[in-house]
C-alpha positions as semicolon CSV with decimal commas, in nm:
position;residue;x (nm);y (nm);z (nm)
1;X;-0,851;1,887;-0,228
2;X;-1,053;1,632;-0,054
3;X;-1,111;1,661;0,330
4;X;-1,044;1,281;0,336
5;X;-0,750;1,353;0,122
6;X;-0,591;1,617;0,337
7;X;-0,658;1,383;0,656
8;X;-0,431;1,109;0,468
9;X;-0,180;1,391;0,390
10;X;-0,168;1,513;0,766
11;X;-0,131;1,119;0,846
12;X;0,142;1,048;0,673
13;X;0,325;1,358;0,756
14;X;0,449;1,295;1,120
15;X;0,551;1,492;1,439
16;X;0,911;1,543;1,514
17;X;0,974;1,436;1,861
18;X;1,322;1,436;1,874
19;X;1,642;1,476;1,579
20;X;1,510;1,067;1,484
21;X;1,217;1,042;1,618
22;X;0,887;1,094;1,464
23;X;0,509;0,990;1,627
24;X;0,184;0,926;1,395
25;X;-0,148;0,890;1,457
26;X;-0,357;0,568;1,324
27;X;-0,655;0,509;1,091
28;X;-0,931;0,300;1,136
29;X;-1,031;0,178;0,845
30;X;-1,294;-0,087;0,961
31;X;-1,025;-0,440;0,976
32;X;-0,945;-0,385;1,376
33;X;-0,554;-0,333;1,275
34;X;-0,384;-0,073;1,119
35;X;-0,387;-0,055;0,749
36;X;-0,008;-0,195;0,624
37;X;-0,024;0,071;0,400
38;X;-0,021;0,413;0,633
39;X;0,218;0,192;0,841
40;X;0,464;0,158;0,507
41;X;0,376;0,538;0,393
42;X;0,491;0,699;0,746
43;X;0,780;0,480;0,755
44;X;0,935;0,609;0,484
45;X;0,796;0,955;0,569
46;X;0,995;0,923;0,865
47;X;1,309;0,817;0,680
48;X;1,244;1,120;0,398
49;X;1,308;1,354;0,696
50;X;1,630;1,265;0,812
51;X;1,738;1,276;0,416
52;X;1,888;1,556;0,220
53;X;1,588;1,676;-0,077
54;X;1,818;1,608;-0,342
55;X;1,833;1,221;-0,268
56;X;1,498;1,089;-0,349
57;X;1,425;0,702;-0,228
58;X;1,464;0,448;-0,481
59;X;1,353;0,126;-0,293
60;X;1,266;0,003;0,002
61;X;1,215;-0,314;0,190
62;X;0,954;-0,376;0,475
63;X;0,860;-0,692;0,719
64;X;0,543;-0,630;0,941
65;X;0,590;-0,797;1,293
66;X;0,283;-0,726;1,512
67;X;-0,064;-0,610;1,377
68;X;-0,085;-0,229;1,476
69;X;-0,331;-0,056;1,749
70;X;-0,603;0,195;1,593
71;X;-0,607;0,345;1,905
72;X;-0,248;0,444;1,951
73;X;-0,004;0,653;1,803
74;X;0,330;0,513;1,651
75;X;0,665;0,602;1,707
76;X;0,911;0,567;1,424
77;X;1,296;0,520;1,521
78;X;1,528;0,595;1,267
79;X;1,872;0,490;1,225
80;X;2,103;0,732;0,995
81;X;2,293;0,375;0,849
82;X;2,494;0,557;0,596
83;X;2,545;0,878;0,417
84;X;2,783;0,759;0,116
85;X;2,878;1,045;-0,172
86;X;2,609;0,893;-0,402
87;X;2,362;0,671;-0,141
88;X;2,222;0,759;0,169
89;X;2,026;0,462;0,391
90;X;1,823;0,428;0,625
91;X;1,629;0,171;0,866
92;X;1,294;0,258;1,033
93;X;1,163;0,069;1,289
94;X;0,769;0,141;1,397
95;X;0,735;0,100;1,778
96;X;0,359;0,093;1,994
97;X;0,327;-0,010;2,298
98;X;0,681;-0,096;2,352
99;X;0,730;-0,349;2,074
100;X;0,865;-0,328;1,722
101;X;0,584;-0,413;1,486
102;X;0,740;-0,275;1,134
103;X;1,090;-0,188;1,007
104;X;1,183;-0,090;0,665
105;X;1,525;-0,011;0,546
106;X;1,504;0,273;0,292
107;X;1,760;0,354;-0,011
108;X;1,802;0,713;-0,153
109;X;2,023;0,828;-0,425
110;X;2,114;1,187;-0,583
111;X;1,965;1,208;-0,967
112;X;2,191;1,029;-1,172
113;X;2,184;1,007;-1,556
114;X;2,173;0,603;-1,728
115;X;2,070;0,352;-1,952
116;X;1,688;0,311;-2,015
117;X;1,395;0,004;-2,050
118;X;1,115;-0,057;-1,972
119;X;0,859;-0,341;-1,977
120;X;0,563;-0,223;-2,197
121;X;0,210;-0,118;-1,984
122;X;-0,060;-0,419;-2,110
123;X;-0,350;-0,344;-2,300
124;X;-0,681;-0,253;-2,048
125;X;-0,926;-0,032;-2,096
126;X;-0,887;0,321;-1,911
127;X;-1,014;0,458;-1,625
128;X;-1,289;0,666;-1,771
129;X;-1,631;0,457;-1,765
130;X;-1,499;0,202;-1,489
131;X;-1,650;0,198;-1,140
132;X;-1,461;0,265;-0,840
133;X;-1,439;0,059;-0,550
134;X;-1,647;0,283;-0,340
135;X;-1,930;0,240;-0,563
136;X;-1,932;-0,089;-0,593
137;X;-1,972;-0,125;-0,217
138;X;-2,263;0,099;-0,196
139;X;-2,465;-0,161;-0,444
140;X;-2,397;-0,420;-0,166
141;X;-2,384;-0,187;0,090
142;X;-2,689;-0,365;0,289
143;X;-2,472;-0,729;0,243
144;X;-2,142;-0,590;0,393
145;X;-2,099;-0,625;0,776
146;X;-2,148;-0,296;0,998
147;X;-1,786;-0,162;1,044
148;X;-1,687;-0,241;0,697
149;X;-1,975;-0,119;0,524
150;X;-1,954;0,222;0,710
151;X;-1,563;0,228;0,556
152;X;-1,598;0,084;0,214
153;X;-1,881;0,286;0,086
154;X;-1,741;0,646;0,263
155;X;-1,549;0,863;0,049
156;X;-1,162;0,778;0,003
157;X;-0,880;0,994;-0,017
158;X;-0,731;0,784;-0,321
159;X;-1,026;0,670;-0,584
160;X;-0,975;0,299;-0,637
161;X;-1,125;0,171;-1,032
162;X;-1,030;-0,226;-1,053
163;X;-1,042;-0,313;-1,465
164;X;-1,253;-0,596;-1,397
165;X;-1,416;-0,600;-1,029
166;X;-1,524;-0,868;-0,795
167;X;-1,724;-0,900;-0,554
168;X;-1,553;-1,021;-0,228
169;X;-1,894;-1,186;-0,076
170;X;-1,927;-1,419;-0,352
171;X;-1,590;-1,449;-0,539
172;X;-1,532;-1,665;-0,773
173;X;-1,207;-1,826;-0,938
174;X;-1,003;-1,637;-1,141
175;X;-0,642;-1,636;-1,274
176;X;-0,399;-1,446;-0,991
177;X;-0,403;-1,126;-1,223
178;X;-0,539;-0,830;-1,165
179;X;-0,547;-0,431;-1,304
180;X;-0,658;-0,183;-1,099
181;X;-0,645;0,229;-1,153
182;X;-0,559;0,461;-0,898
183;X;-0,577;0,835;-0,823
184;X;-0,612;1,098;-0,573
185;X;-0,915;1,245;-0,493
186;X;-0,792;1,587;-0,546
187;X;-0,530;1,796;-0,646
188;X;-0,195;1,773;-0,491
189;X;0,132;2,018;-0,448
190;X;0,465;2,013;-0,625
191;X;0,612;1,758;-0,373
192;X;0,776;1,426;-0,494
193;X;0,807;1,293;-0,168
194;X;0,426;1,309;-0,105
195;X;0,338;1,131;-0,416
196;X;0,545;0,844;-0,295
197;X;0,409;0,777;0,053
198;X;0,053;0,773;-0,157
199;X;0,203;0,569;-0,391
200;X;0,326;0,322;-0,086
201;X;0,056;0,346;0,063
202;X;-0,182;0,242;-0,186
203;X;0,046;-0,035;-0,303
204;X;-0,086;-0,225;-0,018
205;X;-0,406;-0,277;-0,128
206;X;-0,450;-0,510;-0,404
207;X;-0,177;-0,808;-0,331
208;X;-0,356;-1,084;-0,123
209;X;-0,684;-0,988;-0,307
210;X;-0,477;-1,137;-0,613
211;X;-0,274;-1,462;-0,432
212;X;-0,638;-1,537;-0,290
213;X;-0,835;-1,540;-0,670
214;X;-0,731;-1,873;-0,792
215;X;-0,882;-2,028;-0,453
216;X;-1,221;-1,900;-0,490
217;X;-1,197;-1,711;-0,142
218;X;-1,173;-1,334;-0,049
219;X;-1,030;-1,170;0,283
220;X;-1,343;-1,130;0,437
221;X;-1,434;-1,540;0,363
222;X;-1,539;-1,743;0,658
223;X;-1,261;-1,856;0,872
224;X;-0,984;-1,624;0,625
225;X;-0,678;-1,489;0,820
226;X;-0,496;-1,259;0,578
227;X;-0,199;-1,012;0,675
228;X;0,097;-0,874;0,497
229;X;0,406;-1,011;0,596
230;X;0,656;-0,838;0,395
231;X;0,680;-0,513;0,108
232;X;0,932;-0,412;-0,113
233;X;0,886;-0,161;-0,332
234;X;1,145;-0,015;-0,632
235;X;1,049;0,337;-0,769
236;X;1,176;0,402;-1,145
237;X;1,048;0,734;-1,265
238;X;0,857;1,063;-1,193
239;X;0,493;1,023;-1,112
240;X;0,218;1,209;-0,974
241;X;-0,055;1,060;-0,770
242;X;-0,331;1,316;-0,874
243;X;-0,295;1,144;-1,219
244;X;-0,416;0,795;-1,317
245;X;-0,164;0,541;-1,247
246;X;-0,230;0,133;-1,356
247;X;-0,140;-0,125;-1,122
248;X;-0,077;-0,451;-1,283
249;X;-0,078;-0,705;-0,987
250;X;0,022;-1,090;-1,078
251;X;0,068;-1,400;-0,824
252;X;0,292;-1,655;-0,919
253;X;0,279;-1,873;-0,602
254;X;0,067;-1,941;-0,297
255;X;0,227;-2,246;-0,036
256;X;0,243;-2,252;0,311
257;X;-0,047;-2,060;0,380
258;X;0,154;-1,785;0,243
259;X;0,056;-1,598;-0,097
260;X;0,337;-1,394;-0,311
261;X;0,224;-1,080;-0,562
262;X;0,442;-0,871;-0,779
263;X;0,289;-0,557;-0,876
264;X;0,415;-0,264;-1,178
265;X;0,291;0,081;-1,159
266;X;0,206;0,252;-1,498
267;X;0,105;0,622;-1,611
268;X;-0,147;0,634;-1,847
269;X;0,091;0,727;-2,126
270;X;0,245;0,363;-2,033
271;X;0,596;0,511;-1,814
272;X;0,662;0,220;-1,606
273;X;0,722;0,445;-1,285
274;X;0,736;0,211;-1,003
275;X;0,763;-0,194;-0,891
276;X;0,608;-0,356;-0,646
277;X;0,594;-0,698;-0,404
278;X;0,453;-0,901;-0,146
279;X;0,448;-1,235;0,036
280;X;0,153;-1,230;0,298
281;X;-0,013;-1,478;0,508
282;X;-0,317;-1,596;0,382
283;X;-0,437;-1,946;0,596
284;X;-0,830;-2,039;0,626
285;X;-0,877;-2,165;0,974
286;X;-1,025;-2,468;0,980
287;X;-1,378;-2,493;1,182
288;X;-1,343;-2,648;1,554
289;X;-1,527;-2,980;1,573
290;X;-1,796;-2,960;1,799
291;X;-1,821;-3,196;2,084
């Protein structure tokens, strides 16, 4: 395993302050906020602790409030809602500085036997032979600004390979769909609950880059304000994260400076495993007229 990879693990695994309590630590990762996604994956860390292990989450919904502090821990508050003989649920609210800046609510069930679909995994190429993210960055590494460069082209603790990349300095327009790969960057334990707080927090990362491709803009365009505003997430089947998993992202609406993107997680042996969406703010400030 990864030392970047066992950071991310310690991240998202919390200290117990009190029987509800839990405190985390914060990432920089070069955007002057806190990433949505570690604020997601130790929310429903958080919740995962006050559950019994035989109930496993099977959705959960999430509104971001206030951008979150690099420099300060959070404090997760969680509310036991209900313990029913088949559900338990749960609501998380993320506190720093005083103020509420994420809650989730969190649904777990006990393993239940059922009917079965699926949606069938689209046809993209693989994995194998497809650049990550990482390098990418490093062949515009001397075009990126200072903090971000130092972030995008270090090494990651989940290996990011988009099906067809783009280059965020000089995007162009596309349809709002994207396809991007995603795995660990090492090997991981025998722990389902870990392989969903990756798999949360990794969700985050590809919706407004897909609401924003139709537009011809990126989130690091002139005058671009983007931020999640809200994250829901449904999780279907069994998965591991040191495996290659597909995300199929799609945008079927952008008004009101805000974007929306549904997302479907895939193995590679096309089990759809996991659901995904978004809305987030995406408004381009206009330029102050001089006087």
């Amino acid at each position: 395993m990864t030392e970047v990879l066992q950071h991310l693990i310690a991240l998202l695994g919390l200290e117990r302050i009190e029987q509800n309590l839990f405190r985390g630590q914060s990432q920089d990762l070069g955007w002057g906020r806190v990433f949505g996604g570690q604020v997601l994956g130790q929310a429903l860390s958080a919740a995962v602790q006050t559950v019994p292990p035989e109930r496993a989450v099977h959705s959960f919904h999430g509104y971001f409030m206030r951008p979150g502090a690099v420099d300060r821990p959070i404090v997760y508050d969680v509310d036991r809602i209900r313990d029913g003989g088949s559900f338990t649920t749960r609501r998380v609210v993320a506190i720093q500085n005083g103020e509420a800046i994420f809650s989730l609510s969190a649904s777990f069930q006990i393993e239940e036997e059922g009917f079965e679909h699926q949606d069938e995994m689209p046809a993209v190429p693989g994995p194998e032979g497809l650049l990550s993210e990482r390098d990418l960055a490093l062949r515009v590494a001397d075009k990126l600004p200072p903090g971000l460069r130092e972030q995008a082209c270090a090494e990651r603790p989940i290996e990011v390979r988009p099906v067809e990349p783009m280059n965020p300095l000089k995007p162009d327009r596309r349809p709002p769909q994207r396809a991007v790969w995603y795995r660990a960057s090492g090997p991981l334990p025998d722990d389902a609950g870990l392989h969903r707080y990756l798999l949360a927090y990794a969700s985050d990362f590809n919706f407004m880059t897909t609401a924003l491709m139709p537009h011809g803009v990126s989130w690091i365009s002139p005058g671009m304000q983007v931020a999640s505003l809200d994250h829901a997430m449904w999780f279907h089947r069994p998965f591991r994260m040191d495996e290659w998993i597909l995300h199929v992202v799609e945008s079927p609406s952008a008004s009101g400076a805000r974007g929306l993107a549904r997302g479907r997680f895939y193995t590679q042996d096309g089990r759809l495993v996991a659901s995904t969406a978004q809305e987030g703010l995406i408004r381009q400030r206009k330029p102050r007229p001089r006087d």
